[in-house]
Short mmCIF file of C-alpha atoms and ligand atoms in Angstrom, two decimals:
data_model
loop_
_atom_site.label_atom_id
_atom_site.label_comp_id
_atom_site.label_asym_id
_atom_site.label_seq_id
_atom_site.Cartn_x
_atom_site.Cartn_y
_atom_site.Cartn_z
CA MET A 1 155.56 -261.36 164.61
CA LYS A 2 152.03 -260.93 166.13
CA TYR A 3 149.28 -259.39 164.49
CA ARG A 4 146.22 -257.38 165.75
CA SER A 5 143.00 -256.52 164.77
CA LEU A 6 142.37 -253.04 163.75
CA ASN A 7 138.93 -253.32 165.41
CA LYS A 8 140.42 -254.38 168.42
CA LYS A 9 138.05 -256.81 169.87
CA ALA A 10 139.73 -259.78 168.61
CA PRO A 11 142.51 -261.44 170.10
CA ASN A 12 146.05 -260.85 168.79
CA THR A 13 147.04 -263.95 166.74
CA THR A 14 149.84 -265.44 164.53
CA PHE A 15 150.96 -264.80 161.10
CA LYS A 16 149.63 -268.51 160.24
CA ASP A 17 146.11 -267.93 161.76
CA ALA A 18 146.01 -264.20 159.82
CA VAL A 19 146.75 -265.49 156.80
CA VAL A 20 144.10 -269.02 157.41
CA ARG A 21 141.64 -266.82 158.60
CA GLY A 22 141.66 -263.44 156.02
CA ILE A 23 140.02 -261.50 158.39
CA ALA A 24 139.99 -261.21 162.12
CA PRO A 25 137.15 -262.77 164.30
CA ASP A 26 135.73 -258.96 165.00
CA LYS A 27 135.62 -258.64 161.50
CA GLY A 28 138.88 -256.12 161.80
CA LEU A 29 141.73 -256.32 159.16
CA TYR A 30 144.76 -257.42 160.67
CA PHE A 31 148.03 -255.06 161.40
CA PRO A 32 151.54 -256.31 162.04
CA GLU A 33 152.12 -255.67 166.33
CA SER A 34 155.24 -253.66 165.32
CA ILE A 35 157.47 -252.40 162.58
CA THR A 36 161.31 -252.56 163.00
CA PRO A 37 163.18 -250.23 160.87
CA LEU A 38 165.69 -252.24 158.63
CA SER A 39 169.38 -250.95 159.22
CA THR A 40 170.96 -247.78 157.58
CA SER A 41 173.67 -250.19 156.20
CA PHE A 42 171.31 -252.12 154.17
CA PHE A 43 170.01 -249.49 152.09
CA GLU A 44 173.28 -247.70 151.73
CA ASN A 45 174.11 -251.36 150.05
CA ILE A 46 171.12 -251.81 148.69
CA ASP A 47 173.36 -252.52 145.19
CA ASP A 48 174.80 -255.59 146.82
CA PHE A 49 171.55 -257.50 147.32
CA SER A 50 169.85 -259.60 144.78
CA TYR A 51 165.99 -258.63 144.98
CA GLU A 52 165.40 -262.20 146.19
CA GLU A 53 167.59 -260.85 149.25
CA ILE A 54 165.84 -257.27 149.33
CA ALA A 55 162.55 -259.35 149.41
CA PHE A 56 163.73 -261.62 151.95
CA GLU A 57 165.01 -258.58 154.21
CA ALA A 58 161.73 -256.60 153.96
CA ILE A 59 159.37 -259.38 154.85
CA LYS A 60 161.43 -261.46 157.26
CA GLN A 61 160.22 -259.92 160.34
CA PHE A 62 156.34 -260.51 159.16
CA VAL A 63 156.10 -263.39 158.84
CA THR A 64 158.85 -265.56 160.74
CA PRO A 65 158.63 -267.81 162.84
CA ASP A 66 155.28 -269.32 161.17
CA ILE A 67 157.40 -269.23 157.95
CA PRO A 68 160.81 -270.92 158.84
CA GLU A 69 163.42 -268.83 156.94
CA PRO A 70 164.55 -271.40 154.47
CA VAL A 71 161.39 -272.04 153.66
CA LEU A 72 160.53 -268.58 153.11
CA LYS A 73 163.28 -268.10 150.70
CA THR A 74 162.18 -270.91 148.59
CA ILE A 75 158.60 -269.00 148.27
CA ILE A 76 159.90 -265.90 147.38
CA ALA A 77 162.61 -267.40 144.64
CA GLU A 78 159.01 -268.73 143.43
CA THR A 79 157.08 -265.76 143.86
CA LEU A 80 159.50 -263.52 141.74
CA SER A 81 160.21 -265.60 138.37
CA PHE A 82 159.92 -262.41 136.31
CA GLU A 83 161.09 -259.01 135.85
CA PHE A 84 160.15 -255.37 137.34
CA PRO A 85 161.87 -252.99 135.19
CA VAL A 86 161.45 -249.24 135.38
CA VAL A 87 161.00 -247.61 132.33
CA LYS A 88 162.03 -244.17 131.64
CA VAL A 89 158.93 -241.77 130.00
CA ASN A 90 160.76 -238.50 130.35
CA ASP A 91 163.17 -236.41 132.93
CA GLN A 92 161.00 -236.48 135.63
CA ILE A 93 158.93 -239.52 134.82
CA SER A 94 159.51 -242.99 135.17
CA THR A 95 156.95 -246.38 135.00
CA LEU A 96 157.46 -249.28 137.33
CA GLU A 97 156.11 -252.15 134.95
CA LEU A 98 154.21 -254.73 137.12
CA PHE A 99 152.86 -257.13 134.85
CA HIS A 100 155.94 -259.47 133.57
CA GLY A 101 154.29 -262.09 135.82
CA PRO A 102 151.73 -265.16 134.57
CA THR A 103 148.77 -263.14 133.88
CA MET A 104 150.17 -260.02 133.46
CA ALA A 105 148.89 -257.89 136.65
CA PHE A 106 150.80 -257.03 139.63
CA LYS A 107 148.26 -258.92 141.66
CA ASP A 108 150.44 -261.63 140.73
CA VAL A 109 153.00 -261.04 143.19
CA GLY A 110 150.73 -260.80 146.24
CA ALA A 111 148.78 -263.77 144.94
CA ARG A 112 151.73 -266.29 144.20
CA PHE A 113 153.25 -265.40 147.59
CA MET A 114 150.01 -266.21 149.90
CA ALA A 115 149.19 -269.37 148.06
CA ARG A 116 152.38 -270.64 148.90
CA CYS A 117 152.27 -269.42 152.24
CA LEU A 118 148.84 -271.26 152.61
CA GLY A 119 150.45 -274.50 150.61
CA TYR A 120 152.72 -274.51 153.46
CA PHE A 121 150.57 -274.05 156.43
CA ASN A 122 148.54 -276.79 154.73
CA GLN A 123 151.21 -279.50 153.89
CA ASN A 124 150.31 -282.13 156.68
CA ASN A 125 146.50 -281.01 156.67
CA THR A 126 144.09 -283.42 156.07
CA GLU A 127 141.40 -280.67 155.70
CA GLU A 128 141.62 -278.71 152.99
CA VAL A 129 141.34 -274.84 152.98
CA THR A 130 139.02 -272.82 150.23
CA VAL A 131 139.51 -269.83 148.76
CA LEU A 132 136.41 -267.79 147.88
CA VAL A 133 136.89 -265.10 145.92
CA ALA A 134 134.90 -262.58 143.54
CA THR A 135 136.28 -260.94 140.63
CA SER A 136 135.50 -257.94 138.21
CA GLY A 137 138.27 -259.55 136.31
CA ASP A 138 141.76 -259.40 136.99
CA THR A 139 142.12 -260.54 140.65
CA GLY A 140 140.55 -263.80 139.96
CA GLY A 141 143.49 -264.45 137.27
CA ALA A 142 146.14 -263.70 139.27
CA VAL A 143 144.52 -265.85 142.41
CA ALA A 144 143.51 -268.87 140.01
CA ASN A 145 147.17 -268.78 138.71
CA GLY A 146 148.88 -268.14 141.57
CA PHE A 147 147.23 -271.06 143.70
CA LEU A 148 147.23 -273.39 140.76
CA GLY A 149 148.25 -276.97 141.38
CA VAL A 150 148.66 -275.66 145.20
CA LYS A 151 148.44 -279.21 147.45
CA GLY A 152 145.31 -278.74 150.04
CA VAL A 153 143.95 -275.38 148.59
CA ASN A 154 140.47 -275.28 146.56
CA VAL A 155 140.21 -271.94 144.60
CA VAL A 156 136.42 -271.14 143.80
CA ILE A 157 136.28 -267.89 141.72
CA LEU A 158 133.11 -265.99 141.18
CA TYR A 159 132.93 -263.62 138.15
CA PRO A 160 129.94 -261.75 136.26
CA SER A 161 129.00 -263.25 133.27
CA GLY A 162 129.24 -261.05 130.05
CA LYS A 163 131.17 -258.46 132.20
CA VAL A 164 134.72 -259.81 132.29
CA SER A 165 136.93 -259.13 129.34
CA ASP A 166 137.57 -262.48 126.57
CA ILE A 167 141.18 -262.50 127.79
CA GLN A 168 139.99 -262.17 131.50
CA GLU A 169 137.35 -264.90 131.22
CA LYS A 170 139.92 -267.31 129.54
CA GLN A 171 142.31 -266.87 132.45
CA LEU A 172 139.73 -267.59 134.99
CA THR A 173 138.36 -270.62 133.38
CA THR A 174 140.96 -272.73 131.50
CA LEU A 175 142.98 -273.62 134.65
CA LYS A 176 140.95 -276.26 136.11
CA GLN A 177 142.84 -278.56 138.57
CA ASN A 178 141.70 -276.88 141.57
CA ILE A 179 140.09 -274.04 140.15
CA THR A 180 136.46 -273.90 139.87
CA ALA A 181 134.96 -270.91 138.04
CA LEU A 182 131.43 -269.61 138.62
CA GLU A 183 129.86 -267.81 136.25
CA VAL A 184 127.16 -265.63 137.98
CA ASP A 185 124.13 -264.20 136.18
CA GLY A 186 124.25 -260.64 137.60
CA VAL A 187 126.81 -257.83 138.59
CA PHE A 188 130.34 -257.97 139.95
CA ASP A 189 128.72 -256.73 143.25
CA ASP A 190 126.52 -259.60 143.17
CA CYS A 191 129.71 -262.10 143.36
CA GLN A 192 130.51 -259.99 146.21
CA ASP A 193 127.50 -260.32 148.11
CA MET A 194 127.04 -264.04 147.97
CA VAL A 195 130.85 -264.33 148.74
CA LYS A 196 130.25 -261.87 152.17
CA ARG A 197 127.02 -264.28 152.78
CA ALA A 198 129.23 -267.47 152.37
CA PHE A 199 131.66 -266.27 155.09
CA MET A 200 128.89 -265.50 157.46
CA ASP A 201 127.06 -268.65 156.74
CA GLU A 202 127.57 -270.98 159.78
CA ASP A 203 126.41 -273.91 158.26
CA LEU A 204 129.41 -273.59 155.57
CA THR A 205 132.17 -272.43 157.76
CA SER A 206 131.11 -275.17 160.37
CA LYS A 207 132.18 -277.40 157.68
CA MET A 208 134.72 -275.89 156.09
CA GLN A 209 137.66 -273.76 156.09
CA LEU A 210 137.16 -270.78 153.80
CA THR A 211 139.43 -267.72 153.06
CA SER A 212 139.79 -264.97 151.30
CA ALA A 213 142.41 -263.83 148.78
CA ASN A 214 142.11 -260.25 148.46
CA SER A 215 144.41 -257.45 149.91
CA ILE A 216 142.45 -258.02 153.28
CA ASN A 217 144.73 -261.06 153.86
CA VAL A 218 148.51 -259.90 155.25
CA ALA A 219 150.03 -262.95 152.72
CA ARG A 220 148.74 -261.10 149.97
CA TRP A 221 149.35 -257.59 151.31
CA LEU A 222 152.44 -257.61 152.72
CA PRO A 223 154.79 -258.79 149.32
CA GLN A 224 153.42 -255.56 147.63
CA MET A 225 156.17 -253.87 149.69
CA PHE A 226 158.91 -255.50 147.49
CA TYR A 227 158.46 -253.93 144.19
CA PHE A 228 158.91 -250.39 145.78
CA PHE A 229 162.36 -251.26 147.16
CA PHE A 230 163.15 -253.00 143.72
CA ALA A 231 162.30 -249.78 142.03
CA TYR A 232 164.46 -247.70 144.47
CA LYS A 233 167.52 -249.90 143.73
CA GLN A 234 166.72 -248.91 139.99
CA LEU A 235 166.74 -245.44 140.55
CA HIS A 236 168.39 -244.07 143.67
CA LYS A 237 171.87 -243.48 141.91
CA ARG A 238 169.84 -241.15 139.22
CA HIS A 239 167.26 -239.52 141.54
CA LYS A 240 167.17 -238.12 145.13
CA ASP A 241 163.76 -237.21 145.73
CA ILE A 242 161.48 -240.79 144.46
CA VAL A 243 157.53 -240.09 144.64
CA PHE A 244 155.33 -242.82 143.63
CA SER A 245 151.93 -242.77 141.96
CA VAL A 246 150.02 -245.68 142.50
CA PRO A 247 146.99 -246.19 140.43
CA SER A 248 144.49 -247.32 143.76
CA GLY A 249 141.35 -248.53 144.18
CA ASN A 250 141.43 -250.78 147.34
CA PHE A 251 144.14 -248.66 148.52
CA GLY A 252 146.12 -252.41 149.00
CA ASN A 253 149.27 -251.56 147.02
CA ILE A 254 150.07 -247.93 147.97
CA CYS A 255 149.36 -249.02 151.74
CA ALA A 256 152.09 -251.55 151.34
CA GLY A 257 154.36 -248.77 149.64
CA MET A 258 153.79 -247.03 152.80
CA MET A 259 154.81 -249.84 154.95
CA ALA A 260 157.98 -250.17 153.01
CA GLN A 261 158.64 -246.51 154.06
CA GLN A 262 158.07 -247.33 157.75
CA LEU A 263 160.96 -250.19 156.90
CA GLY A 264 162.89 -247.23 155.85
CA LEU A 265 162.95 -247.21 152.34
CA PRO A 266 163.66 -243.78 151.40
CA ILE A 267 160.63 -242.50 149.37
CA HIS A 268 159.80 -238.74 149.41
CA HIS A 269 156.18 -238.94 148.93
CA PHE A 270 153.03 -240.72 147.51
CA VAL A 271 150.28 -239.94 145.06
CA ALA A 272 147.27 -241.70 145.58
CA SER A 273 145.93 -241.37 141.92
CA ASN A 274 142.02 -242.52 141.00
CA ASN A 275 139.56 -242.77 138.66
CA GLU A 276 136.35 -240.92 139.17
CA ASN A 277 135.89 -243.01 142.46
CA ASN A 278 137.40 -240.44 144.72
CA VAL A 279 136.76 -240.81 148.35
CA VAL A 280 140.14 -240.74 149.14
CA THR A 281 141.11 -237.27 147.13
CA GLU A 282 138.07 -235.85 148.44
CA TYR A 283 138.56 -237.16 152.08
CA LEU A 284 142.47 -235.10 151.77
CA THR A 285 140.60 -232.02 150.50
CA THR A 286 137.76 -231.68 153.14
CA GLN A 287 138.95 -234.18 156.06
CA LEU A 288 135.46 -236.10 155.81
CA TYR A 289 135.87 -240.11 154.73
CA GLN A 290 132.46 -240.47 153.07
CA PRO A 291 132.18 -244.09 151.46
CA LYS A 292 129.82 -243.87 148.25
CA PRO A 293 128.67 -246.35 145.85
CA SER A 294 131.36 -247.21 143.14
CA VAL A 295 130.80 -245.92 139.55
CA GLN A 296 132.25 -247.25 136.45
CA THR A 297 135.15 -246.73 134.48
CA ILE A 298 137.52 -248.02 131.66
CA SER A 299 139.94 -247.99 134.85
CA ASN A 300 137.45 -250.75 136.31
CA ALA A 301 140.21 -252.30 139.14
CA MET A 302 139.98 -249.31 140.69
CA ASP A 303 136.28 -249.02 140.84
CA VAL A 304 135.77 -248.77 144.55
CA GLY A 305 133.44 -246.96 146.45
CA ASN A 306 134.79 -247.63 150.08
CA PRO A 307 138.69 -248.85 150.11
CA SER A 308 139.22 -251.64 152.67
CA ASN A 309 142.75 -250.80 153.55
CA PHE A 310 142.51 -247.03 154.29
CA ILE A 311 141.87 -248.17 157.80
CA ARG A 312 145.51 -249.70 158.08
CA ILE A 313 146.81 -246.18 156.29
CA GLN A 314 144.94 -244.49 159.17
CA GLU A 315 146.90 -246.73 161.32
CA ILE A 316 150.18 -246.39 160.01
CA TYR A 317 150.09 -242.50 160.04
CA LYS A 318 148.08 -243.01 164.07
CA ASN A 319 145.18 -241.04 162.60
CA ASP A 320 146.74 -238.13 162.39
CA PHE A 321 145.47 -236.11 159.38
CA GLU A 322 148.30 -233.45 158.81
CA SER A 323 150.94 -236.20 159.00
CA LEU A 324 149.18 -238.44 156.21
CA LYS A 325 148.41 -235.20 154.52
CA SER A 326 152.58 -234.35 154.27
CA ASN A 327 153.38 -237.68 152.83
CA LEU A 328 150.22 -238.31 150.28
CA SER A 329 148.63 -236.35 147.58
CA SER A 330 145.28 -237.48 145.78
CA TYR A 331 144.11 -236.45 142.50
CA SER A 332 141.11 -237.99 140.37
CA PHE A 333 140.66 -238.61 136.75
CA SER A 334 137.82 -238.81 134.54
CA ASP A 335 137.68 -241.49 131.98
CA ASP A 336 138.34 -238.60 129.16
CA ASP A 337 141.55 -237.35 130.77
CA THR A 338 142.45 -241.20 130.95
CA ARG A 339 142.00 -241.52 127.28
CA GLU A 340 143.78 -238.36 126.89
CA ALA A 341 146.49 -239.65 129.20
CA LEU A 342 146.96 -243.18 126.97
CA LYS A 343 147.26 -241.22 123.56
CA GLU A 344 149.79 -238.78 124.64
CA LEU A 345 152.10 -241.59 126.35
CA TYR A 346 151.55 -243.20 123.37
CA THR A 347 152.62 -240.18 120.70
CA ASP A 348 154.87 -237.97 122.85
CA PHE A 349 156.88 -241.26 124.35
CA SER A 350 156.21 -243.86 122.48
CA TYR A 351 155.09 -245.90 125.51
CA VAL A 352 151.96 -248.20 125.67
CA ALA A 353 150.16 -247.95 129.00
CA ASP A 354 146.62 -249.56 130.09
CA PRO A 355 144.17 -247.30 131.69
CA HIS A 356 145.04 -247.82 135.21
CA GLY A 357 149.09 -246.83 134.71
CA ALA A 358 147.59 -243.96 132.42
CA VAL A 359 145.78 -242.61 135.82
CA GLY A 360 148.87 -243.05 137.75
CA TYR A 361 150.91 -241.12 134.99
CA LEU A 362 148.32 -238.18 135.51
CA GLY A 363 148.85 -238.19 138.98
CA CYS A 364 152.54 -237.69 138.63
CA LYS A 365 151.76 -234.81 136.42
CA ALA A 366 149.21 -233.07 138.57
CA TYR A 367 152.07 -233.73 141.70
CA LEU A 368 154.82 -232.55 139.45
CA GLN A 369 152.76 -229.31 138.34
CA THR A 370 152.47 -228.30 142.12
CA GLY A 371 156.23 -227.25 141.42
CA GLN A 372 158.16 -230.63 143.33
CA ASP A 373 161.55 -230.94 142.06
CA ALA A 374 161.08 -235.06 142.18
CA HIS A 375 161.07 -237.76 140.24
CA CYS A 376 157.97 -239.65 139.88
CA VAL A 377 157.62 -243.28 139.56
CA PHE A 378 153.87 -244.35 138.14
CA LEU A 379 153.12 -248.24 138.68
CA GLU A 380 151.72 -249.82 135.47
CA THR A 381 149.51 -252.25 137.55
CA ALA A 382 148.34 -254.36 134.06
CA HIS A 383 149.65 -254.96 130.73
CA PRO A 384 147.53 -252.94 128.15
CA THR A 385 146.22 -256.36 126.27
CA LYS A 386 144.24 -256.89 129.58
CA PHE A 387 142.37 -253.51 128.25
CA LEU A 388 142.31 -254.00 124.71
CA ASP A 389 139.45 -252.33 123.29
CA VAL A 390 140.43 -249.27 125.45
CA VAL A 391 143.80 -249.03 124.87
CA GLU A 392 143.58 -249.65 120.81
CA ALA A 393 141.16 -247.08 120.53
CA ALA A 394 142.93 -244.54 122.52
CA ILE A 395 146.09 -244.58 120.47
CA ASN A 396 144.45 -245.74 117.48
CA LYS A 397 146.87 -248.79 116.76
CA LYS A 398 146.34 -252.53 116.87
CA ILE A 399 148.47 -254.32 119.72
CA ASP A 400 150.05 -257.67 119.47
CA LEU A 401 149.08 -260.33 122.27
CA PRO A 402 151.94 -261.34 124.39
CA PRO A 403 152.53 -265.35 124.41
CA GLN A 404 151.12 -265.53 127.91
CA ILE A 405 147.67 -264.46 126.62
CA GLU A 406 148.51 -266.09 123.36
CA ALA A 407 148.56 -269.43 125.10
CA VAL A 408 145.26 -269.26 127.10
CA MET A 409 143.36 -267.94 124.14
CA ASP A 410 143.39 -271.35 122.57
CA LYS A 411 142.37 -273.03 125.65
CA GLU A 412 138.87 -274.60 126.81
CA LYS A 413 136.52 -272.57 128.71
CA GLU A 414 134.96 -274.44 131.82
CA SER A 415 132.40 -272.73 134.40
CA ILE A 416 129.58 -273.56 136.20
CA SER A 417 126.92 -271.15 135.55
CA ILE A 418 124.59 -269.81 139.12
CA THR A 419 122.30 -267.88 139.75
CA THR A 420 121.36 -267.48 143.62
CA TYR A 421 123.30 -267.99 146.78
CA GLU A 422 121.69 -271.63 146.99
CA ASP A 423 123.58 -272.34 143.93
CA LEU A 424 127.12 -271.37 145.50
CA LYS A 425 126.35 -273.10 148.30
CA THR A 426 125.39 -276.76 146.50
CA VAL A 427 128.82 -276.05 144.69
CA LEU A 428 131.14 -275.34 147.67
CA LEU A 429 129.54 -277.94 149.73
CA ASN A 430 130.32 -280.61 146.67
CA THR A 431 133.92 -279.25 146.46
CA ILE A 432 134.62 -280.71 150.21
CA GLY A 433 134.51 -284.33 150.26
C1 LIG B 1 143.70 -254.53 141.88
C2 LIG B 1 144.37 -253.13 140.77
C3 LIG B 1 144.45 -251.86 141.25
C4 LIG B 1 144.08 -251.32 142.60
O1 LIG B 1 145.31 -251.43 143.45
P1 LIG B 1 144.50 -251.87 145.24
O2 LIG B 1 145.76 -252.23 145.86
O3 LIG B 1 143.06 -252.17 145.11
O4 LIG B 1 144.50 -249.90 145.24
C5 LIG B 1 145.32 -251.04 140.18
N1 LIG B 1 145.38 -251.76 138.58
C6 LIG B 1 145.05 -252.71 138.57
C7 LIG B 1 145.28 -253.51 137.17
C8 LIG B 1 144.43 -253.50 139.41
O5 LIG B 1 144.23 -255.17 138.82
#
């Protein structure tokens, strides 16, 4: 498969090159040159396929021949080493739990897949690749964990000092090996700015291969198609019209769902569920796309004012507003709505959600209130303990820490404090050589 840049000013390239670069030389996002739907018999017989076989069929055309088929099978098996259960909430609503991975965030899937692809591409290289990420909390842990011990790859993570939860900080700073955590004296935007500056700094990029590990990278974005297939497999016998409500920030996850639909997966409709960062909700109402500075909310992994994958969504719908609108609804909710939803899910259905999942639940309710006869699945993108304070306060109950989290809390933090871009540069230049 070849990839083209959505800015149209860079040459088409291979999967390998798209993964190693992250972003095209013209700063465009990479997009597959073609999408070939899977056969109808595949969907008719989906019950006969294992999750690993389904994932293989779904992603094969996008990654071969750069990743040979037997290698791809191994990468998939290692990526999918945990459960993806659909849990019923009521007759019309279910949740797809994506938090059973090592860091209890859905980003585990994309991060683990990408790490293994990069590891494969780099196995015979003497030169190392450095993955540079800024995190407001969740991404960093999943990326760090996914890349831990991968040969030829160094990971440098920037996080804002004092602004991530204790659990999140432990997940970032206790792994060591090829993972370096940088504690930045500043806010998330400062971390992000430093990362952007590093990618543009020729003094650095001439000396080292830097890449990103956010959903801009095709190897992190595309494997997110898998779990839409898994949910379909679990639900299709009981429900005809399946709708996915996806708590969205950079819109990578929902955009991967739309790719699954392009492959022929029978998805009836999508709901983009947003907190008060509502650019896309507004766009679907006014047809005006107006990026804004992000506002802070309790579902902070979705505090994004200019979703990077929106351009890929526009590409899927060929920039046709009506065709996008007929397949996508979007709603935006306040923190108070979210707290109420957490409480309602707990008291009415004994379900403990996290704030992001709660926004997804509200999206299902809003969509179903328009009178649609469908089954709505909201994606539960993180385990509730990752947002312990908010959840415990909303449901008025203490929740137990799962073993993955317990294990990390006892480990010792190791981080390097930095203040300026020059500090970052010094660290980066020291990690090579
Ligand atoms: C990253 C994240 C999201 C948003 O996903 P996008 O692909 O950026 O839309 C939602 N919930 C949680 C918990 C996340 O970590």
